[in-house]
Amino acid sequence: MNTVDLIQHQDSPRHIRLNPADNVAVVVNDQGVAAGSTFPDGLTAVEGIPQSHKVALVDIAAGEPVRRYGQVIGYALQAIPRGSWVRESQLRMPAAPALDRLPMADAVPAALPPLEGYTFEGYRNADGTVGTRNILGISTTVQCVTGVLEHAVARIRRELLPSYPNVDGVVALTHSYGCGVAITATDAYIPIRTVRNLARNPNLGGEALVIGLGCEKLQAEQVMHANDPSVDLREPWLYRLQDSSSGFAEMIEQIMALAEARLVKLNQRRRETVPASELILGMQCGGSDAFSGITANPALGYAADLLVRAGATVLFSENTEVRDAIYMLTARAETPAVAAALVREMDWYDRYLAKGEADRSANTTPGNKKGGLSNIVEKSLGSIVKSGSGAINGVLGPGERVAGKGLIYCATPASDFVCGTLQLAAGMNLHVFTTGRGTPYGLAMAPVIKVATRSELAERWPDLIDIDAGRIASGRSSIEELGWQLFHYYLEVASGRQQTWAERHRLHNDLVLFNPAPIT
Ligand code: CA
């Protein structure tokens, strides 16, 4: 960083107002602002206000709405004087929008102009999908096999992988499902189809291999379907540990032999030039703060529009982070059927949460609140900005695999690793993740690009954060510039020319299935 950057970075008190209708703004300065500080518009802070927290731009009377993003994020429980720190405790949260009175596909954005000529280097699969990495994935039917399989995978990495330099890695698709579960329960299809669709992820090259125990409830045929073009079942693809006649050493030997047969095939693959339309980008945020909706998420939204214009598939998710802004999404749905599918997913999730006597407000974390997000309404309005400005073209249920192109709502919980797992099942071949508080999050099956909402985080964690979107808050970059930077970076990472920090350090969170069905 040069001197000019430093001066701009630690400059006089600054705040950002996102919409002319807003009566609060967000403090930008790394160290916050002290009582008595005056902003460029003449507003004086009447008390100290931390970075990313809100300052009242006008006197707000008790009962009046507090507006951010031009939307109501709460109602003042008491008078909030101009220049004071707007705290969560001063706000009454609005009720979630009723699902039976939503605008349905009545403000569909016009189709964006096509963006042609962009490509990346990827691995073309037999079913037409494209991988951004060339990974051997080993599926499992049940948690019982995890210890043995992880032992075998460690040996595969150490003893076999060096001989197959075109293979990027070996991943055991382990999980906690498979037995001790109500396999015929109404919602059991969600974890079952997730296990199946994880194995069909484009980054795994269609090489089917399943390790089972033998006596479990989830049977291998539910994980690998016959006549499925996305997996190759022409040679033996299943090994059950209970078929072993002599124990552990034989199990390891069998798994290693099955793995090596596939490493030979994967190693023969080469990248080829494919259109950018083959990207399936999954977008997520975690450890959000009040900057998420100002810097990183708008930049992702801009890049999402570019990808959609290039014909790609863009997934956004996180049910509890779109619920309060659902009226803005149903209006943008391409057709009434897409709007109805959005409502169906929200309604299902409302009832799922209600079973646990919870609602969407259970989403916000202590870190979110420390980062200036007063409630889930404010968090949602900042979260959906990731989806850009285009029409919503489709909706996926949890664990469902994507078929169409364009902007797709992939219904998942907001939990980082559950959402990541479900987006991998949807077919995501590249992941982008925005964070304000900071997380080392990563996935084994797809590259994860981490985008910081604030420069302070990007500078403090230079070996974990790939892109600094805080440049938008400090005026060093526009949303448009950062959006284009992201778009080009997506293509570089997808091509394998660039590795993300999570890849370089091999930071891999567990696959975590979403299992709303009972455990027995
Ligand atoms: Ca998340």
Short mmCIF file of C-alpha atoms and ligand atoms in Angstrom, two decimals:
data_model
loop_
_atom_site.label_atom_id
_atom_site.label_comp_id
_atom_site.label_asym_id
_atom_site.label_seq_id
_atom_site.Cartn_x
_atom_site.Cartn_y
_atom_site.Cartn_z
CA MET A 1 0.00 0.00 0.00
CA ASN A 2 1.35 3.40 -0.90
CA THR A 3 1.08 6.64 1.08
CA VAL A 4 -1.89 7.95 -0.87
CA ASP A 5 -3.79 4.76 -0.06
CA LEU A 6 -2.92 5.11 3.61
CA ILE A 7 -4.19 8.67 3.74
CA GLN A 8 -7.42 7.70 2.00
CA HIS A 9 -7.72 4.66 4.22
CA GLN A 10 -7.45 6.51 7.55
CA ASP A 11 -9.15 9.67 6.41
CA SER A 12 -11.59 11.96 8.17
CA PRO A 13 -14.94 10.61 9.40
CA ARG A 14 -16.87 8.96 6.55
CA HIS A 15 -20.21 7.22 6.28
CA ILE A 16 -22.07 5.55 3.44
CA ARG A 17 -25.77 6.04 2.74
CA LEU A 18 -27.01 3.54 0.16
CA ASN A 19 -30.39 4.95 -0.77
CA PRO A 20 -31.78 8.51 -0.72
CA ALA A 21 -34.69 7.27 1.42
CA ASP A 22 -32.37 6.02 4.18
CA ASN A 23 -32.37 7.79 7.56
CA VAL A 24 -29.24 5.94 8.75
CA ALA A 25 -25.76 5.53 7.26
CA VAL A 26 -22.88 3.14 8.00
CA VAL A 27 -19.59 4.39 9.51
CA VAL A 28 -16.68 3.48 7.23
CA ASN A 29 -13.53 4.36 9.24
CA ASP A 30 -11.50 1.38 10.50
CA GLN A 31 -11.33 2.80 14.03
CA GLY A 32 -14.91 4.08 14.02
CA VAL A 33 -15.59 7.73 14.82
CA ALA A 34 -15.19 9.56 18.15
CA ALA A 35 -17.89 11.65 19.83
CA GLY A 36 -17.84 15.15 18.33
CA SER A 37 -16.43 14.02 14.95
CA THR A 38 -17.99 15.81 11.99
CA PHE A 39 -18.74 14.00 8.70
CA PRO A 40 -18.26 15.77 5.32
CA ASP A 41 -22.03 16.44 5.11
CA GLY A 42 -21.90 18.41 8.38
CA LEU A 43 -23.42 15.67 10.55
CA THR A 44 -21.74 15.48 13.98
CA ALA A 45 -21.49 12.17 15.86
CA VAL A 46 -22.95 12.77 19.34
CA GLU A 47 -21.24 9.64 20.69
CA GLY A 48 -18.47 7.24 19.65
CA ILE A 49 -19.67 4.89 16.87
CA PRO A 50 -17.70 1.77 15.85
CA GLN A 51 -16.86 0.89 12.25
CA SER A 52 -19.72 -0.69 10.26
CA HIS A 53 -22.34 0.50 12.78
CA LYS A 54 -25.13 2.90 11.91
CA VAL A 55 -25.39 6.64 12.57
CA ALA A 56 -28.77 8.44 12.57
CA LEU A 57 -28.84 11.04 9.78
CA VAL A 58 -31.93 12.81 11.17
CA ASP A 59 -33.88 12.84 14.42
CA ILE A 60 -35.94 9.66 14.41
CA ALA A 61 -39.03 9.75 16.66
CA ALA A 62 -40.23 6.75 18.67
CA GLY A 63 -42.32 4.50 16.41
CA GLU A 64 -40.85 5.82 13.17
CA PRO A 65 -39.30 3.44 10.63
CA VAL A 66 -35.54 3.12 10.35
CA ARG A 67 -34.59 2.74 6.68
CA ARG A 68 -31.52 1.20 5.04
CA TYR A 69 -31.30 0.08 1.39
CA GLY A 70 -34.49 2.16 1.03
CA GLN A 71 -36.31 -0.56 3.05
CA VAL A 72 -37.59 -0.65 6.62
CA ILE A 73 -35.13 -2.53 8.84
CA GLY A 74 -36.95 -1.72 12.10
CA TYR A 75 -39.07 0.73 14.06
CA ALA A 76 -37.53 3.04 16.68
CA LEU A 77 -38.49 1.92 20.20
CA GLN A 78 -37.42 5.33 21.51
CA ALA A 79 -36.41 8.69 20.07
CA ILE A 80 -33.03 8.39 18.28
CA PRO A 81 -31.35 11.81 17.96
CA ARG A 82 -29.50 12.83 14.80
CA GLY A 83 -25.82 11.89 15.03
CA SER A 84 -26.30 9.06 17.53
CA TRP A 85 -25.36 5.39 17.27
CA VAL A 86 -28.38 3.32 16.14
CA ARG A 87 -28.24 0.13 18.19
CA GLU A 88 -30.12 -3.13 17.87
CA SER A 89 -31.77 -2.56 21.29
CA GLN A 90 -33.43 0.62 19.97
CA LEU A 91 -35.21 -1.19 17.13
CA ARG A 92 -38.32 -3.32 16.93
CA MET A 93 -37.89 -5.85 14.12
CA PRO A 94 -40.63 -5.92 11.44
CA ALA A 95 -42.60 -9.15 10.95
CA ALA A 96 -41.51 -11.37 8.05
CA PRO A 97 -43.46 -10.58 4.85
CA ALA A 98 -46.64 -12.68 4.57
CA LEU A 99 -46.19 -15.32 1.87
CA ASP A 100 -49.75 -15.09 0.53
CA ARG A 101 -49.59 -11.41 -0.44
CA LEU A 102 -46.35 -11.20 -2.43
CA PRO A 103 -45.83 -9.55 -5.81
CA MET A 104 -45.49 -12.46 -8.24
CA ALA A 105 -43.29 -11.91 -11.31
CA ASP A 106 -44.68 -8.41 -11.73
CA ALA A 107 -41.38 -6.53 -12.07
CA VAL A 108 -39.33 -8.92 -14.24
CA PRO A 109 -36.10 -7.19 -15.27
CA ALA A 110 -35.46 -7.05 -19.01
CA ALA A 111 -33.01 -9.65 -20.31
CA LEU A 112 -29.44 -8.40 -20.01
CA PRO A 113 -27.46 -8.03 -23.27
CA PRO A 114 -25.39 -11.13 -24.05
CA LEU A 115 -21.69 -11.07 -23.23
CA GLU A 116 -19.81 -13.14 -25.77
CA GLY A 117 -16.27 -14.38 -26.28
CA TYR A 118 -15.32 -15.27 -22.71
CA THR A 119 -13.90 -18.74 -22.10
CA PHE A 120 -12.03 -20.82 -19.55
CA GLU A 121 -9.98 -24.00 -19.63
CA GLY A 122 -11.98 -26.86 -18.13
CA TYR A 123 -12.42 -30.63 -18.09
CA ARG A 124 -15.35 -31.69 -20.30
CA ASN A 125 -17.39 -34.57 -18.84
CA ALA A 126 -19.36 -37.29 -20.62
CA ASP A 127 -22.69 -35.76 -19.54
CA GLY A 128 -21.75 -32.37 -21.05
CA THR A 129 -20.90 -30.63 -17.77
CA VAL A 130 -17.44 -29.14 -17.21
CA GLY A 131 -15.12 -29.47 -14.24
CA THR A 132 -12.82 -26.69 -13.07
CA ARG A 133 -10.74 -29.29 -11.23
CA ASN A 134 -9.94 -32.96 -11.87
CA ILE A 135 -10.67 -34.70 -8.59
CA LEU A 136 -11.24 -38.34 -7.61
CA GLY A 137 -14.28 -38.44 -5.33
CA ILE A 138 -15.04 -41.57 -3.30
CA SER A 139 -18.68 -41.73 -2.17
CA THR A 140 -19.90 -43.41 0.98
CA THR A 141 -23.25 -44.84 1.99
CA VAL A 142 -22.72 -44.57 5.73
CA GLN A 143 -20.55 -42.93 8.37
CA CYS A 144 -19.35 -46.39 9.60
CA VAL A 145 -16.79 -46.56 6.77
CA THR A 146 -15.23 -43.15 7.38
CA GLY A 147 -12.25 -44.24 9.51
CA VAL A 148 -11.16 -46.96 7.09
CA LEU A 149 -11.73 -44.78 4.04
CA GLU A 150 -9.83 -41.80 5.46
CA HIS A 151 -6.92 -44.14 6.23
CA ALA A 152 -6.99 -45.41 2.63
CA VAL A 153 -7.26 -41.87 1.22
CA ALA A 154 -4.22 -40.73 3.23
CA ARG A 155 -2.23 -43.59 1.68
CA ILE A 156 -3.64 -42.86 -1.81
CA ARG A 157 -2.47 -39.25 -1.48
CA ARG A 158 0.95 -40.30 -0.24
CA GLU A 159 1.67 -43.38 -2.34
CA LEU A 160 -0.42 -43.13 -5.54
CA LEU A 161 -1.22 -39.52 -6.33
CA PRO A 162 2.39 -38.46 -7.12
CA SER A 163 2.28 -40.86 -10.09
CA TYR A 164 -0.83 -39.15 -11.51
CA PRO A 165 0.15 -35.48 -11.79
CA ASN A 166 -2.92 -34.42 -13.80
CA VAL A 167 -5.23 -35.34 -10.90
CA ASP A 168 -5.80 -32.46 -8.48
CA GLY A 169 -6.76 -34.48 -5.44
CA VAL A 170 -8.66 -37.32 -3.80
CA VAL A 171 -11.71 -36.61 -1.67
CA ALA A 172 -13.67 -38.96 0.59
CA LEU A 173 -17.31 -37.86 0.43
CA THR A 174 -17.98 -38.74 4.05
CA HIS A 175 -21.10 -37.73 5.97
CA SER A 176 -23.16 -38.60 9.02
CA TYR A 177 -26.10 -40.13 7.13
CA GLY A 178 -26.82 -43.68 5.97
CA CYS A 179 -27.92 -45.63 9.03
CA GLY A 180 -29.69 -44.98 12.30
CA VAL A 181 -32.04 -42.78 10.28
CA ALA A 182 -35.71 -42.92 9.32
CA ILE A 183 -34.94 -43.71 5.70
CA THR A 184 -38.61 -43.62 4.60
CA ALA A 185 -39.47 -40.40 6.47
CA THR A 186 -41.13 -37.66 4.41
CA ASP A 187 -38.02 -35.48 4.19
CA ALA A 188 -35.40 -38.26 3.86
CA TYR A 189 -35.21 -37.58 0.12
CA ILE A 190 -33.18 -34.45 0.91
CA PRO A 191 -30.06 -36.12 2.41
CA ILE A 192 -30.40 -39.09 0.03
CA ARG A 193 -30.45 -37.02 -3.14
CA THR A 194 -27.68 -34.83 -1.73
CA VAL A 195 -25.37 -37.86 -1.32
CA ARG A 196 -26.24 -38.95 -4.86
CA ASN A 197 -25.81 -35.54 -6.46
CA LEU A 198 -22.52 -34.84 -4.66
CA ALA A 199 -21.07 -37.83 -6.53
CA ARG A 200 -22.28 -36.27 -9.81
CA ASN A 201 -20.50 -32.94 -9.24
CA PRO A 202 -18.73 -31.87 -12.45
CA ASN A 203 -15.37 -31.59 -10.66
CA LEU A 204 -15.36 -35.37 -10.01
CA GLY A 205 -15.22 -36.35 -13.69
CA GLY A 206 -17.98 -38.98 -13.59
CA GLU A 207 -15.78 -41.66 -12.02
CA ALA A 208 -18.14 -43.64 -9.80
CA LEU A 209 -16.77 -45.30 -6.66
CA VAL A 210 -18.80 -46.10 -3.55
CA ILE A 211 -17.59 -47.52 -0.26
CA GLY A 212 -20.32 -49.07 1.88
CA LEU A 213 -20.46 -51.16 5.01
CA GLY A 214 -23.07 -53.73 3.95
CA CYS A 215 -25.86 -53.70 6.50
CA GLU A 216 -26.78 -49.98 6.35
CA LYS A 217 -30.14 -48.52 5.39
CA LEU A 218 -28.86 -46.33 2.55
CA GLN A 219 -28.12 -48.72 -0.28
CA ALA A 220 -25.51 -48.04 -2.95
CA GLU A 221 -28.16 -48.16 -5.69
CA GLN A 222 -29.72 -45.05 -4.16
CA VAL A 223 -26.38 -43.27 -4.53
CA MET A 224 -25.57 -44.46 -8.08
CA HIS A 225 -28.53 -44.87 -10.43
CA ALA A 226 -28.24 -47.14 -13.47
CA ASN A 227 -28.29 -45.38 -16.87
CA ASP A 228 -27.19 -42.06 -15.36
CA PRO A 229 -24.95 -40.32 -17.94
CA SER A 230 -23.16 -38.36 -15.21
CA VAL A 231 -21.49 -41.45 -13.70
CA ASP A 232 -19.57 -44.30 -15.32
CA LEU A 233 -20.75 -47.65 -13.94
CA ARG A 234 -19.13 -49.90 -16.56
CA GLU A 235 -16.59 -51.39 -14.16
CA PRO A 236 -16.95 -52.49 -10.52
CA TRP A 237 -17.85 -49.34 -8.59
CA LEU A 238 -18.91 -50.65 -5.18
CA TYR A 239 -16.93 -52.15 -2.31
CA ARG A 240 -18.61 -53.15 0.96
CA LEU A 241 -16.31 -53.50 3.95
CA GLN A 242 -18.38 -56.45 5.27
CA ASP A 243 -17.37 -58.40 2.15
CA SER A 244 -13.79 -58.48 3.44
CA SER A 245 -12.63 -61.95 4.48
CA SER A 246 -9.49 -60.91 6.32
CA GLY A 247 -9.99 -57.45 7.86
CA PHE A 248 -8.47 -54.01 7.80
CA ALA A 249 -5.38 -54.56 5.62
CA GLU A 250 -7.47 -56.17 2.90
CA MET A 251 -10.01 -53.33 3.02
CA ILE A 252 -7.26 -50.75 2.48
CA GLU A 253 -5.75 -52.79 -0.35
CA GLN A 254 -9.14 -53.13 -2.09
CA ILE A 255 -9.99 -49.44 -1.81
CA MET A 256 -6.54 -48.43 -3.08
CA ALA A 257 -6.82 -50.75 -6.09
CA LEU A 258 -10.27 -49.40 -7.01
CA ALA A 259 -8.99 -45.84 -6.59
CA GLU A 260 -5.91 -46.42 -8.73
CA ALA A 261 -7.98 -47.75 -11.66
CA ARG A 262 -9.80 -44.41 -11.66
CA LEU A 263 -6.66 -42.31 -11.15
CA VAL A 264 -5.29 -43.86 -14.36
CA LYS A 265 -8.36 -42.65 -16.28
CA LEU A 266 -8.55 -39.21 -14.65
CA ASN A 267 -4.85 -38.65 -15.29
CA GLN A 268 -5.42 -38.94 -19.06
CA ARG A 269 -7.78 -35.97 -19.09
CA ARG A 270 -6.67 -32.55 -20.33
CA ARG A 271 -8.20 -29.11 -20.03
CA GLU A 272 -9.87 -27.71 -23.13
CA THR A 273 -11.21 -24.26 -23.98
CA VAL A 274 -14.90 -24.03 -23.11
CA PRO A 275 -17.32 -21.08 -23.09
CA ALA A 276 -17.84 -19.17 -19.84
CA SER A 277 -21.42 -20.48 -19.96
CA GLU A 278 -20.11 -23.77 -18.50
CA LEU A 279 -19.41 -22.12 -15.16
CA ILE A 280 -21.75 -23.01 -12.30
CA LEU A 281 -20.89 -20.47 -9.64
CA GLY A 282 -22.21 -20.88 -6.11
CA MET A 283 -22.34 -17.68 -4.08
CA GLN A 284 -22.46 -17.52 -0.31
CA CYS A 285 -21.67 -15.22 2.59
CA GLY A 286 -20.58 -16.00 6.14
CA GLY A 287 -19.44 -13.95 9.09
CA SER A 288 -21.35 -11.05 7.56
CA ASP A 289 -21.17 -7.45 8.72
CA ALA A 290 -22.83 -4.18 7.77
CA PHE A 291 -20.30 -3.81 4.92
CA SER A 292 -21.38 -7.06 3.27
CA GLY A 293 -24.28 -5.28 1.59
CA ILE A 294 -22.18 -2.23 0.64
CA THR A 295 -18.98 -3.67 -0.79
CA ALA A 296 -18.54 -7.42 -1.35
CA ASN A 297 -22.12 -8.48 -2.08
CA PRO A 298 -22.84 -5.68 -4.60
CA ALA A 299 -19.56 -6.57 -6.38
CA LEU A 300 -20.68 -10.23 -6.49
CA GLY A 301 -24.03 -9.04 -7.81
CA TYR A 302 -22.35 -7.09 -10.59
CA ALA A 303 -20.21 -10.13 -11.48
CA ALA A 304 -23.33 -12.36 -11.30
CA ASP A 305 -24.98 -10.18 -13.95
CA LEU A 306 -21.84 -10.52 -16.13
CA LEU A 307 -21.87 -14.32 -15.75
CA VAL A 308 -25.59 -14.55 -16.54
CA ARG A 309 -24.96 -12.39 -19.62
CA ALA A 310 -22.20 -14.85 -20.60
CA GLY A 311 -24.74 -17.69 -20.37
CA ALA A 312 -23.43 -19.23 -17.13
CA THR A 313 -25.32 -20.61 -14.15
CA VAL A 314 -25.23 -18.57 -10.94
CA LEU A 315 -26.58 -20.02 -7.69
CA PHE A 316 -27.56 -17.96 -4.67
CA SER A 317 -28.95 -19.47 -1.49
CA GLU A 318 -29.46 -19.13 2.27
CA ASN A 319 -33.20 -19.32 3.09
CA THR A 320 -33.12 -17.36 6.34
CA GLU A 321 -31.14 -14.59 4.63
CA VAL A 322 -33.62 -14.05 1.83
CA ARG A 323 -36.86 -14.60 3.80
CA ASP A 324 -37.29 -10.96 4.88
CA ALA A 325 -36.49 -9.69 1.38
CA ILE A 326 -38.58 -12.33 -0.43
CA TYR A 327 -41.01 -9.71 -1.81
CA MET A 328 -38.12 -8.27 -3.83
CA LEU A 329 -37.21 -11.71 -5.26
CA THR A 330 -40.72 -12.94 -6.14
CA ALA A 331 -41.23 -9.69 -8.06
CA ARG A 332 -38.04 -10.43 -10.06
CA ALA A 333 -38.99 -14.05 -10.85
CA GLU A 334 -38.98 -14.74 -14.60
CA THR A 335 -42.42 -16.39 -14.47
CA PRO A 336 -45.24 -16.82 -11.95
CA ALA A 337 -44.17 -20.48 -11.65
CA VAL A 338 -40.66 -19.44 -10.53
CA ALA A 339 -42.19 -16.98 -8.05
CA ALA A 340 -44.45 -19.78 -6.74
CA ALA A 341 -41.41 -22.05 -6.34
CA LEU A 342 -39.68 -19.36 -4.27
CA VAL A 343 -42.76 -19.11 -2.06
CA ARG A 344 -42.91 -22.91 -1.75
CA GLU A 345 -39.32 -23.06 -0.49
CA MET A 346 -39.85 -20.18 1.98
CA ASP A 347 -43.06 -21.75 3.29
CA TRP A 348 -41.39 -25.15 3.71
CA TYR A 349 -38.53 -23.53 5.62
CA ASP A 350 -40.86 -21.44 7.83
CA ARG A 351 -42.60 -24.67 8.86
CA TYR A 352 -39.26 -26.45 9.36
CA LEU A 353 -38.08 -23.68 11.71
CA ALA A 354 -41.46 -23.56 13.48
CA LYS A 355 -41.12 -27.26 14.39
CA GLY A 356 -38.14 -26.19 16.48
CA GLU A 357 -40.06 -23.19 17.84
CA ALA A 358 -37.64 -20.89 16.01
CA ASP A 359 -37.90 -18.45 13.14
CA ARG A 360 -35.56 -16.74 10.69
CA SER A 361 -34.35 -14.36 13.42
CA ALA A 362 -32.33 -17.29 14.86
CA ASN A 363 -29.91 -16.69 11.96
CA THR A 364 -28.02 -13.63 13.23
CA THR A 365 -24.86 -14.35 15.24
CA PRO A 366 -23.11 -12.32 17.95
CA GLY A 367 -20.43 -11.54 15.33
CA ASN A 368 -23.02 -10.19 12.87
CA LYS A 369 -24.30 -7.85 15.59
CA LYS A 370 -20.81 -6.75 16.57
CA GLY A 371 -20.34 -6.05 12.85
CA GLY A 372 -23.23 -3.59 12.92
CA LEU A 373 -26.09 -5.77 11.64
CA SER A 374 -29.03 -5.04 13.91
CA ASN A 375 -31.27 -7.89 12.84
CA ILE A 376 -32.06 -10.47 10.16
CA VAL A 377 -34.02 -7.94 8.10
CA GLU A 378 -30.93 -5.76 7.68
CA LYS A 379 -28.76 -8.84 7.07
CA SER A 380 -31.17 -10.17 4.39
CA LEU A 381 -31.28 -6.89 2.48
CA GLY A 382 -27.47 -6.98 2.33
CA SER A 383 -27.37 -10.68 1.46
CA ILE A 384 -29.69 -10.67 -1.56
CA VAL A 385 -27.58 -7.99 -3.24
CA LYS A 386 -25.35 -10.93 -4.32
CA SER A 387 -28.04 -11.91 -6.80
CA GLY A 388 -27.42 -8.86 -8.98
CA SER A 389 -30.15 -7.21 -10.98
CA GLY A 390 -31.43 -9.85 -13.40
CA ALA A 391 -34.55 -11.98 -13.51
CA ILE A 392 -34.58 -15.10 -11.33
CA ASN A 393 -34.73 -17.95 -13.82
CA GLY A 394 -35.24 -20.99 -11.61
CA VAL A 395 -35.47 -22.52 -8.14
CA LEU A 396 -33.85 -25.70 -6.78
CA GLY A 397 -34.96 -27.59 -3.68
CA PRO A 398 -32.23 -28.62 -1.20
CA GLY A 399 -29.92 -31.26 -2.69
CA GLU A 400 -31.43 -30.94 -6.16
CA ARG A 401 -29.12 -30.79 -9.20
CA VAL A 402 -29.30 -27.76 -11.46
CA ALA A 403 -30.41 -28.24 -15.05
CA GLY A 404 -31.02 -24.75 -16.47
CA LYS A 405 -28.79 -21.73 -16.96
CA GLY A 406 -29.09 -18.22 -15.58
CA LEU A 407 -29.74 -16.95 -12.07
CA ILE A 408 -31.04 -19.78 -9.89
CA TYR A 409 -32.23 -19.71 -6.29
CA CYS A 410 -30.83 -22.87 -4.67
CA ALA A 411 -32.82 -23.28 -1.44
CA THR A 412 -30.46 -24.11 1.44
CA PRO A 413 -29.97 -23.26 5.08
CA ALA A 414 -27.58 -20.33 5.56
CA SER A 415 -25.09 -22.41 7.61
CA ASP A 416 -21.84 -22.08 5.66
CA PHE A 417 -20.88 -25.75 5.32
CA VAL A 418 -24.48 -26.98 4.84
CA CYS A 419 -25.04 -24.39 2.11
CA GLY A 420 -21.68 -25.21 0.54
CA THR A 421 -22.50 -28.94 0.55
CA LEU A 422 -25.92 -28.37 -1.06
CA GLN A 423 -24.45 -26.06 -3.70
CA LEU A 424 -21.88 -28.79 -4.51
CA ALA A 425 -24.81 -31.22 -4.88
CA ALA A 426 -26.48 -28.70 -7.18
CA GLY A 427 -23.43 -29.01 -9.44
CA MET A 428 -21.39 -25.95 -8.45
CA ASN A 429 -17.92 -26.05 -10.03
CA LEU A 430 -16.68 -22.76 -8.50
CA HIS A 431 -17.55 -21.10 -5.19
CA VAL A 432 -17.29 -17.49 -4.06
CA PHE A 433 -17.71 -16.54 -0.42
CA THR A 434 -17.92 -13.08 1.10
CA THR A 435 -16.97 -12.41 4.71
CA GLY A 436 -16.82 -9.37 6.95
CA ARG A 437 -15.85 -10.87 10.30
CA GLY A 438 -13.48 -13.37 8.62
CA THR A 439 -13.49 -17.14 8.21
CA PRO A 440 -10.91 -19.58 6.79
CA TYR A 441 -13.76 -21.56 5.10
CA GLY A 442 -12.87 -23.88 2.23
CA LEU A 443 -14.23 -26.93 0.37
CA ALA A 444 -12.40 -29.97 -1.01
CA MET A 445 -14.56 -30.41 -4.12
CA ALA A 446 -14.46 -26.90 -5.60
CA PRO A 447 -12.18 -23.86 -5.43
CA VAL A 448 -13.44 -21.30 -2.90
CA ILE A 449 -12.69 -17.63 -3.59
CA LYS A 450 -12.92 -15.54 -0.43
CA VAL A 451 -13.86 -11.87 -0.69
CA ALA A 452 -13.45 -9.54 2.30
CA THR A 453 -16.04 -6.83 2.86
CA ARG A 454 -13.45 -4.58 4.59
CA SER A 455 -9.83 -3.72 3.76
CA GLU A 456 -8.87 -4.05 7.43
CA LEU A 457 -9.68 -7.78 7.25
CA ALA A 458 -8.03 -8.25 3.85
CA GLU A 459 -4.84 -6.60 5.15
CA ARG A 460 -4.87 -8.51 8.44
CA TRP A 461 -5.41 -11.88 6.66
CA PRO A 462 -3.44 -11.47 3.42
CA ASP A 463 -2.90 -15.23 3.12
CA LEU A 464 -6.59 -16.17 3.46
CA ILE A 465 -8.52 -13.45 1.61
CA ASP A 466 -8.33 -13.55 -2.20
CA ILE A 467 -10.12 -10.29 -3.07
CA ASP A 468 -10.45 -7.06 -1.05
CA ALA A 469 -13.88 -5.51 -1.67
CA GLY A 470 -13.21 -2.94 1.08
CA ARG A 471 -11.66 -0.89 -1.70
CA ILE A 472 -15.24 0.10 -2.58
CA ALA A 473 -15.88 1.64 0.86
CA SER A 474 -12.61 3.60 0.80
CA GLY A 475 -13.30 4.90 -2.70
CA ARG A 476 -10.33 3.10 -4.27
CA SER A 477 -12.52 0.98 -6.53
CA SER A 478 -16.05 1.14 -7.88
CA ILE A 479 -18.58 -1.69 -7.67
CA GLU A 480 -18.32 -2.00 -11.45
CA GLU A 481 -14.49 -2.24 -11.42
CA LEU A 482 -14.51 -4.85 -8.66
CA GLY A 483 -17.31 -6.75 -10.41
CA TRP A 484 -15.22 -7.02 -13.57
CA GLN A 485 -12.15 -7.97 -11.51
CA LEU A 486 -14.15 -10.79 -9.92
CA PHE A 487 -15.47 -11.96 -13.29
CA HIS A 488 -11.94 -12.25 -14.71
CA TYR A 489 -10.70 -13.88 -11.50
CA TYR A 490 -13.50 -16.49 -11.71
CA LEU A 491 -12.28 -17.47 -15.19
CA GLU A 492 -8.62 -17.60 -14.04
CA VAL A 493 -9.43 -19.79 -11.04
CA ALA A 494 -11.77 -21.98 -13.10
CA SER A 495 -8.94 -22.51 -15.60
CA GLY A 496 -6.54 -23.59 -12.87
CA ARG A 497 -4.18 -20.73 -13.73
CA GLN A 498 -4.86 -19.26 -10.31
CA GLN A 499 -5.24 -21.12 -7.02
CA THR A 500 -7.24 -19.62 -4.16
CA TRP A 501 -5.73 -19.34 -0.69
CA ALA A 502 -8.08 -22.06 0.59
CA GLU A 503 -6.75 -24.37 -2.14
CA ARG A 504 -3.10 -23.55 -1.48
CA HIS A 505 -3.49 -24.26 2.24
CA ARG A 506 -5.86 -27.21 1.62
CA LEU A 507 -8.52 -25.77 3.92
CA HIS A 508 -11.45 -28.15 3.65
CA ASN A 509 -14.57 -27.93 5.76
CA ASP A 510 -16.55 -31.14 6.18
CA LEU A 511 -19.41 -32.03 3.91
CA VAL A 512 -22.45 -31.48 6.14
CA LEU A 513 -25.75 -32.91 4.93
CA PHE A 514 -29.03 -31.14 5.56
CA ASN A 515 -31.15 -33.84 7.19
CA PRO A 516 -34.55 -32.52 8.29
CA ALA A 517 -35.79 -36.12 8.78
CA PRO A 518 -35.72 -38.03 12.08
CA ILE A 519 -32.74 -39.99 13.43
CA THR A 520 -33.70 -43.34 14.95
CA CA B 1 -23.67 -18.70 4.97
#
